[in-house]
Short mmCIF file of C-alpha atoms in Angstrom, two decimals:
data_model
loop_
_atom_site.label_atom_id
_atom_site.label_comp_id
_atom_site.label_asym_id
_atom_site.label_seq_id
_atom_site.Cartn_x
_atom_site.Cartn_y
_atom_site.Cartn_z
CA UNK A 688 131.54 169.02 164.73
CA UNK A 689 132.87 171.20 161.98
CA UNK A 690 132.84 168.83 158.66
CA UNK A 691 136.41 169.47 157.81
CA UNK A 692 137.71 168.53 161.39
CA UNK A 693 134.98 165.43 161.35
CA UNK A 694 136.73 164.85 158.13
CA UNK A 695 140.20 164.43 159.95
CA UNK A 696 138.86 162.60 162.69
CA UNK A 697 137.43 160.48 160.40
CA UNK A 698 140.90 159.59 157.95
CA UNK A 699 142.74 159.26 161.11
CA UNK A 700 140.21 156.40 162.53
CA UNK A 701 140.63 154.67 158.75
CA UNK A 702 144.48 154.98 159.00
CA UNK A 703 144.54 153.50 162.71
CA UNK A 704 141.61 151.18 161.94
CA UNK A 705 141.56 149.45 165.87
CA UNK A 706 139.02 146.67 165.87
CA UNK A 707 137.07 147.23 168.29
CA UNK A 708 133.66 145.63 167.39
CA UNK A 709 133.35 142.35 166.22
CA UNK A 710 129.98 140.19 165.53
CA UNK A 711 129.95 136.29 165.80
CA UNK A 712 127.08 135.13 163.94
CA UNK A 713 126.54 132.40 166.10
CA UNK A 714 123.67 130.86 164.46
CA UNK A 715 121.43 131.37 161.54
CA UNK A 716 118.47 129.24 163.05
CA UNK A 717 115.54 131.48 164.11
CA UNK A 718 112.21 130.49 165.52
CA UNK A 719 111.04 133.62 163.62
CA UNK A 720 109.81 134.67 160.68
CA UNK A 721 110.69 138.21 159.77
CA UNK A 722 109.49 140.04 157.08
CA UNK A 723 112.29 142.10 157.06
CA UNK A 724 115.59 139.17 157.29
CA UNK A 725 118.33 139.85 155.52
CA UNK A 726 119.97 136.50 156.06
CA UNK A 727 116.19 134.56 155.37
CA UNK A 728 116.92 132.83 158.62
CA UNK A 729 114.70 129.99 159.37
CA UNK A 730 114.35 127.48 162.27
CA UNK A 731 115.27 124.80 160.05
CA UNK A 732 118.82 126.18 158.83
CA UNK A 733 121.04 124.87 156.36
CA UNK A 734 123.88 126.06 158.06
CA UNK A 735 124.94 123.92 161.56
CA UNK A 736 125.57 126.24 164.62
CA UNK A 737 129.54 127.25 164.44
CA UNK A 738 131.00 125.34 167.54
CA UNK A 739 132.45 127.47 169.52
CA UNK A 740 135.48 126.45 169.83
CA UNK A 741 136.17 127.73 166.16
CA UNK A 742 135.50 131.20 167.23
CA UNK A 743 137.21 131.17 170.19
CA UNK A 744 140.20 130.00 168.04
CA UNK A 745 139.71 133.03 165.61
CA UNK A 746 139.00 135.50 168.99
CA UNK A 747 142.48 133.91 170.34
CA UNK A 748 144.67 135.10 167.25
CA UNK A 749 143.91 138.74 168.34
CA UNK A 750 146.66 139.94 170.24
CA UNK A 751 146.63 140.93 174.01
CA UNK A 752 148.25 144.30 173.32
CA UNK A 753 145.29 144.58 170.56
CA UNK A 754 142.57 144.51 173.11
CA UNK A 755 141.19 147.60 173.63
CA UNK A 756 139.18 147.95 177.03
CA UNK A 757 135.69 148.92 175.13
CA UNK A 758 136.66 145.73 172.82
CA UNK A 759 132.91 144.23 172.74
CA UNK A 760 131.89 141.03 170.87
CA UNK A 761 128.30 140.34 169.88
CA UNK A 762 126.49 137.38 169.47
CA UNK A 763 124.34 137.47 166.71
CA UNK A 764 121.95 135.55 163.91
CA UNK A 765 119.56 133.78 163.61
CA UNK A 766 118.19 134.13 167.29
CA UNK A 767 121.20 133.69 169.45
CA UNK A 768 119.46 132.18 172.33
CA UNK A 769 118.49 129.11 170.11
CA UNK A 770 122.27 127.94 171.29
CA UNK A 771 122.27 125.67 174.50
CA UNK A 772 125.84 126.87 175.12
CA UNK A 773 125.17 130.79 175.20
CA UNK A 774 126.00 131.09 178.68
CA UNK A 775 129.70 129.03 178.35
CA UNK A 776 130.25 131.18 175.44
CA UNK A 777 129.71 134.46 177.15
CA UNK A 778 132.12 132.76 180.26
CA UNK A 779 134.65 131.63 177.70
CA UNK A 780 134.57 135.36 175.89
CA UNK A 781 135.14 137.12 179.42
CA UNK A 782 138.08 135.24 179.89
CA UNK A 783 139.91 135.92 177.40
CA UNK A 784 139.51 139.90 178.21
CA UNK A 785 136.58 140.79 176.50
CA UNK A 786 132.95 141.81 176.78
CA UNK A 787 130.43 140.84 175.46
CA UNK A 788 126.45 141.02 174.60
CA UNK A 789 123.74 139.58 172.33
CA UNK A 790 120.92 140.88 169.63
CA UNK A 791 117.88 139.13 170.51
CA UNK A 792 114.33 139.15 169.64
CA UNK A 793 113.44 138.66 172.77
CA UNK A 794 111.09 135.06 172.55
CA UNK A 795 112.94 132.99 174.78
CA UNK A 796 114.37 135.83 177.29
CA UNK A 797 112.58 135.37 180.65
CA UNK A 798 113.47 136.13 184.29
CA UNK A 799 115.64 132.89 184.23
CA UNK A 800 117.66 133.43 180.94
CA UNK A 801 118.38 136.53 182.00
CA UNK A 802 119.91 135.46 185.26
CA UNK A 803 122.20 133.11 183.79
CA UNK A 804 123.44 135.25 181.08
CA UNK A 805 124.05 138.29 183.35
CA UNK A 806 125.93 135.71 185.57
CA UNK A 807 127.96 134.81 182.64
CA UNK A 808 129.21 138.81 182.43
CA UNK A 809 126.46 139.92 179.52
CA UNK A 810 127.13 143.82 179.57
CA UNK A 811 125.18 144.87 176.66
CA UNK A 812 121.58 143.90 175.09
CA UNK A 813 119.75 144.68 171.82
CA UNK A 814 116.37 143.45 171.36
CA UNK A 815 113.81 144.18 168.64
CA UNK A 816 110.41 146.06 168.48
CA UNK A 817 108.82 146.49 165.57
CA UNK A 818 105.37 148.27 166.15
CA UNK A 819 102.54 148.19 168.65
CA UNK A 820 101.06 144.41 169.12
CA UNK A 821 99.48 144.03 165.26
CA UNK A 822 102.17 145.44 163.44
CA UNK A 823 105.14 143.45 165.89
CA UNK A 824 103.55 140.50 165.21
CA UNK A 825 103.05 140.41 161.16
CA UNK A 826 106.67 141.63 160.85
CA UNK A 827 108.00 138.88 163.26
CA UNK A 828 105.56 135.95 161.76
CA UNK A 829 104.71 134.80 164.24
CA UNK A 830 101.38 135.34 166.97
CA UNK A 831 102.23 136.03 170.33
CA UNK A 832 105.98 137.93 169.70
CA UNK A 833 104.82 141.16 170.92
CA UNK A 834 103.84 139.99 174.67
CA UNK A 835 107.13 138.16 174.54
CA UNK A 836 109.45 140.93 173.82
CA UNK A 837 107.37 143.15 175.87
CA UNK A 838 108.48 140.87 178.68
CA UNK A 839 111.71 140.67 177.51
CA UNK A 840 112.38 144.07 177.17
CA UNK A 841 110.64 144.91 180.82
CA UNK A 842 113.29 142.83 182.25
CA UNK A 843 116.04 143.93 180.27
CA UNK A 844 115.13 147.86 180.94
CA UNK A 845 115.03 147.09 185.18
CA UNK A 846 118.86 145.96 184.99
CA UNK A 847 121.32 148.66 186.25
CA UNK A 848 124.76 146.32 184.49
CA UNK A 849 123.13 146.28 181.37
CA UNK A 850 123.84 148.76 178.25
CA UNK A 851 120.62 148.32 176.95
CA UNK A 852 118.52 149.46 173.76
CA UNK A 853 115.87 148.74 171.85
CA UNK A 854 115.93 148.49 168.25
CA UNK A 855 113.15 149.11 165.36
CA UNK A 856 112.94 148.54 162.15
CA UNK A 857 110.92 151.80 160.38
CA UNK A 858 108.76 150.51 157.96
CA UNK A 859 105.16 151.73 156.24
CA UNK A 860 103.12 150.08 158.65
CA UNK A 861 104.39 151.44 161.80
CA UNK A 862 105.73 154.83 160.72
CA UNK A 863 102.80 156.40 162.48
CA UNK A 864 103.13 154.21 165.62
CA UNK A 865 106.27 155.28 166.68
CA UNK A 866 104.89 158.05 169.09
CA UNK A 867 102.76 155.50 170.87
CA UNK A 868 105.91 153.32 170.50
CA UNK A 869 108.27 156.01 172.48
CA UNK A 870 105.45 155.97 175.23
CA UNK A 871 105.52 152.29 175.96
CA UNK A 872 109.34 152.53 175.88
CA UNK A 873 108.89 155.39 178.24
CA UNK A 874 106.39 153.11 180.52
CA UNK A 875 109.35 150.12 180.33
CA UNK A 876 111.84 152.71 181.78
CA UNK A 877 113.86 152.08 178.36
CA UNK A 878 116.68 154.70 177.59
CA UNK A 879 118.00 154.39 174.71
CA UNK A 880 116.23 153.80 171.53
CA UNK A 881 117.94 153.32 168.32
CA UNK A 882 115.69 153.47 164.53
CA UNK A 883 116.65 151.96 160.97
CA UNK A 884 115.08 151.34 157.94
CA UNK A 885 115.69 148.80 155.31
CA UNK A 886 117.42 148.10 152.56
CA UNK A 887 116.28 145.74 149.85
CA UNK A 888 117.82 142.90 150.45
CA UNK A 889 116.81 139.43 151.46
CA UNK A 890 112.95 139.14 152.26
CA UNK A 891 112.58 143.00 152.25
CA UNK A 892 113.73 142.83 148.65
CA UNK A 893 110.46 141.80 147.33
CA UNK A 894 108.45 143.38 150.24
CA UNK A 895 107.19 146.79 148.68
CA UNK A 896 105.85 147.60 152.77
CA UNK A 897 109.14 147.19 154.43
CA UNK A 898 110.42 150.23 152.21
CA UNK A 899 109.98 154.29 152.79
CA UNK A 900 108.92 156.76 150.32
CA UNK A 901 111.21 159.06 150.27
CA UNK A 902 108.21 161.56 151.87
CA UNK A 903 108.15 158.66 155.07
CA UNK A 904 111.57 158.62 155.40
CA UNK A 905 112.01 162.85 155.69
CA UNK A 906 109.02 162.39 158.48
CA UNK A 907 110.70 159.86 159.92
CA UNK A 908 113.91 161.73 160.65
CA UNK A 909 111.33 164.67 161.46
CA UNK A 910 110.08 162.81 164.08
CA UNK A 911 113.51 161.92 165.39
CA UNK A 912 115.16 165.25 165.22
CA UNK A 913 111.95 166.94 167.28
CA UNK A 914 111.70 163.82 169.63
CA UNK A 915 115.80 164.53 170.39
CA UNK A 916 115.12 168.09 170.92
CA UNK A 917 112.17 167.67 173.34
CA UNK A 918 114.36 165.83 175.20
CA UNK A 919 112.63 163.12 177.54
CA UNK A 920 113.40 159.83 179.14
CA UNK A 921 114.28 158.00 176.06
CA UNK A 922 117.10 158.75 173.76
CA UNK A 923 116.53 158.38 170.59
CA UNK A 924 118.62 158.08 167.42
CA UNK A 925 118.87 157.29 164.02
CA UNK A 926 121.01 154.33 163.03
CA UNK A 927 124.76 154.77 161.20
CA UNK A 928 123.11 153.70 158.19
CA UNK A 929 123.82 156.72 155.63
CA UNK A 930 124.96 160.14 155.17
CA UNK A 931 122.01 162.21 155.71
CA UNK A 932 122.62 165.95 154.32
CA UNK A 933 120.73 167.98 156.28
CA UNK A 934 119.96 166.16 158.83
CA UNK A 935 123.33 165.48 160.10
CA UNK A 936 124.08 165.90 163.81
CA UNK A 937 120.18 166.34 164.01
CA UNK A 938 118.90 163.19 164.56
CA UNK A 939 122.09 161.48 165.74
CA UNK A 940 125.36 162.24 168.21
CA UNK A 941 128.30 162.08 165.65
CA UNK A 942 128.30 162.47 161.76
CA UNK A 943 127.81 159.82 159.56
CA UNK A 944 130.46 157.35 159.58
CA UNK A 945 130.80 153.89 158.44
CA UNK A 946 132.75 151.89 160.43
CA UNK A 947 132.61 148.75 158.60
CA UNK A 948 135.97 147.04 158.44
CA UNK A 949 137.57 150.28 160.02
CA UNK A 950 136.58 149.14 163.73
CA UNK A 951 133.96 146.61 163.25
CA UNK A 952 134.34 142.77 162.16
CA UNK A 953 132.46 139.87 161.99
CA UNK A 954 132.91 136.14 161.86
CA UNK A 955 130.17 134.47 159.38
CA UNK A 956 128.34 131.65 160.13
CA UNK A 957 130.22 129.50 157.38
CA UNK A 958 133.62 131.25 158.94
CA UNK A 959 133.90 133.88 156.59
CA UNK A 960 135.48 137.37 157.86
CA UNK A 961 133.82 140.50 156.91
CA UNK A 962 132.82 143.47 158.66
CA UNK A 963 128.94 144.00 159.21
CA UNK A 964 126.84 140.90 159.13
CA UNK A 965 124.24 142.66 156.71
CA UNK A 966 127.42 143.49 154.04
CA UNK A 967 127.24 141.24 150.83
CA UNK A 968 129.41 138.25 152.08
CA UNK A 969 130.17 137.62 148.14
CA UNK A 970 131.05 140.36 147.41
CA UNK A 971 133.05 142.03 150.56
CA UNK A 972 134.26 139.15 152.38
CA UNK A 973 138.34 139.10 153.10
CA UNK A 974 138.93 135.69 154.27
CA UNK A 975 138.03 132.94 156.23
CA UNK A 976 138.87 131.40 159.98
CA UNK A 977 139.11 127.51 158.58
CA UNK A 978 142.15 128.68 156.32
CA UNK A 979 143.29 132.29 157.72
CA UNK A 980 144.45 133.21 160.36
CA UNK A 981 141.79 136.18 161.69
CA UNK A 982 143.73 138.47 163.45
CA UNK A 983 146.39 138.64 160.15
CA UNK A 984 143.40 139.56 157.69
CA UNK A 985 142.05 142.36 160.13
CA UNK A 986 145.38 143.95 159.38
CA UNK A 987 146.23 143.29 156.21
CA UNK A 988 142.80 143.31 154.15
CA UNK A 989 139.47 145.12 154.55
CA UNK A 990 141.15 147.57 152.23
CA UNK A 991 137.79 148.15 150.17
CA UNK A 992 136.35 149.55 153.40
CA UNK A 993 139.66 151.91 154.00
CA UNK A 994 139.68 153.13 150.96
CA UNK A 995 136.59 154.04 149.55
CA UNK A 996 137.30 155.65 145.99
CA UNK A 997 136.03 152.54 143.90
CA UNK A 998 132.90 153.64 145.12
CA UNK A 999 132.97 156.89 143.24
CA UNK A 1000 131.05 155.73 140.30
CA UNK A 1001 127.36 156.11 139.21
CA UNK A 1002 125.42 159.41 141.15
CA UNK A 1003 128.23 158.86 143.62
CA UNK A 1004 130.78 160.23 140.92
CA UNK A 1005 129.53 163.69 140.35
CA UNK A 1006 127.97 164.42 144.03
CA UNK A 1007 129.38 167.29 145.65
CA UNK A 1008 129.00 165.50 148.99
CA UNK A 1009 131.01 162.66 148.15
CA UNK A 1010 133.95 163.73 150.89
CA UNK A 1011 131.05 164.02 153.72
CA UNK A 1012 129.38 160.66 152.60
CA UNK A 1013 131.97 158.14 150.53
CA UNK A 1014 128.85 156.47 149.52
CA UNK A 1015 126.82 155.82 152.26
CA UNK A 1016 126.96 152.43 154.22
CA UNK A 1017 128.88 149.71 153.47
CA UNK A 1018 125.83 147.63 153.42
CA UNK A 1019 124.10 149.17 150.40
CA UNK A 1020 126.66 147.87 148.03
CA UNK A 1021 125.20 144.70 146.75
CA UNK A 1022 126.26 142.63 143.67
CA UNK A 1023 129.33 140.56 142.93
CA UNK A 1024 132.05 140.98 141.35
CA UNK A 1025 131.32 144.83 140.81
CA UNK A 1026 129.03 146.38 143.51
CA UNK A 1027 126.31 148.80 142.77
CA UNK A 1028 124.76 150.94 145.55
CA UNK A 1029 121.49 149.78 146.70
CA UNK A 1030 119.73 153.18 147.66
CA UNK A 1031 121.32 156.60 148.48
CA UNK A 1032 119.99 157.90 151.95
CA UNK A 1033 120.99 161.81 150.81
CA UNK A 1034 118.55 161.90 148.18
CA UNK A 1035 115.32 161.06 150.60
CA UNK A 1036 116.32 164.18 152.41
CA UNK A 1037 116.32 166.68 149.13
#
């Protein structure tokens, strides 16, 4: 799409601003131990399981004549599955006139699981791969998580309902996999195949591996704009991480555009409203469930995400593709009370 019209579309989506996306983070337990966590999950959490009646409470202050059809809500964490009421979630989500699906990393999803939570309406699925068996493993932690997921994701693929995709985080170690990766996808009968990379945040802060050169990351979208223009079984994409210059429209459908708090929400584990789970929640949150009313702050708040022009400081300030970019993801804007952008995602490509 021509930038200026993209631009239009894009003001018009801000000025509208229909949720349309919203992320329960259902539980920050994880039987993990990811080298990569931004929320430094663990399966001893701090933080108790949200019951889910308090979501359900938040979810029931959002209009009916607010509910889009392609409204989805996305159980998140931790490892979502860890909840023994997953299933009466999903059942209690569908009845209020939404759908709904899950970001997993696959442990616990077996032939069984998956029954139960496509008979309680699951339309969509996201589970993680990280690498062929060695690498899978030392990012997840933990021995034995690539044979899991494989099964997981072997299920997952043979379901006609589901809006399925795998998900994998691009890191030093298995830059070089990821053409053996797209042919065990391709085995699995996967379609759709979705890469990020990380920022430094959490564990990956400290983590020197989990972090491109700017010389990987240019290969990496390399590898994604030839793999796109081969064609093939899989589709595969680069994440809406960052404005990528060059690369635009090459290794991805739409332009870059950051739909944090212009269609996408979450509800934190603590209760908490923000958009994106992986946004700083200290600096970016608008509110809370226990005291607001959810639905109310949607509307009136978020307006750091709809109006981007406090972000025009720094390199951002003088960069002549600020209007394209309005710098980059929401997500790399850490640091409270004056946020300072993490990395920039242009200058890789240059």
């Amino acid at each position: 799409m021509n930038p200026l019209l993209f631009r239009l579309f894009r003001d018009n989506e801000v000025k509208v601003h229909e949720l349309n996306y919203l992320f329960w983070e259902c539980t920050t337990r994880c039987n993990l131990h990811c080298r990569h966590c931004g929320s430094d999950c663990s399966k001893l959490s701090r933080e108790k399981d949200m019951p889910l009646e308090d979501f359900l409470g938040a979810l029931d202050t959002i209009p009916q004549s607010h509910r889009p059809k392609d409204f989805i809500v996305v159980l998140t964490g931790g490892e979502p599955t860890l909840r023994p009421d997953i299933e009466t979630a999903g059942r209690e989500i569908i009845k209020r006139g939404f759908s709904w699906g899950m970001v997993s990393n696959g442990w616990f999803y077996d032939e069984s699981m998956h029954a139960e939570l496509m008979g309680s309406g699951m339309g969509s699925l996201t589970i993680s791969l990280d690498g062929l068996q060695p690498s899978h493993d030392w990012m997840r932690g933990r021995e034995g998580s690539y044979s899991r997921v494989f099964r997981a994701i072997s299920i997952a693929a043979a379901e006609p309902r589901l809006n399925f995709d795998v998900v994998t985080c691009v890191n030093q170690r298995n830059l070089f996999e990821l053409p053996e990766i797209y042919n065990v996808l391709t085995s699995l009968n996967v379609r759709q195949w979705r890469l990020f990379t990380i920022i430094p945040i959490g564990r990956a802060a400290n983590d020197p591996e989990m972090i491109l050169t700017n010389d990987q990351f240019v290969s990496l979208m390399e590898f994604i704009k030839e793999r796109r223009s081969l064609g093939g079984p899989v589709k595969v994409t680069f994440s809406c991480e960052g404005y990528l210059g060059r690369y635009e429209e090459q290794v991805r459908a739409t332009r870059f555009f950051c739909r944090a708090g212009v269609n996408i929400a979450s509800v934190l584990i603590d209760g908490r409203i923000c958009a994106c789970p992986n946004i700083d929640r200290d600096a970016f949150s608008q509110g809370n469930i226990y005291q607001d009313n959810f639905y109310q702050v949607w509307e009136t708040r978020f307006q750091a995400f709809r109006n981007r022009t406090w972000a025009r400081k720094g390199d951002c300030a003088s960069c002549k593709d600020w209007k394209n970019c309005l710098g980059n993801g929401m997500h790399n804007w850490h640091g409270s009370p004056a946020p300072s952008l993490l990395q920039c995602h242009l200058s890789k490509t240059l």
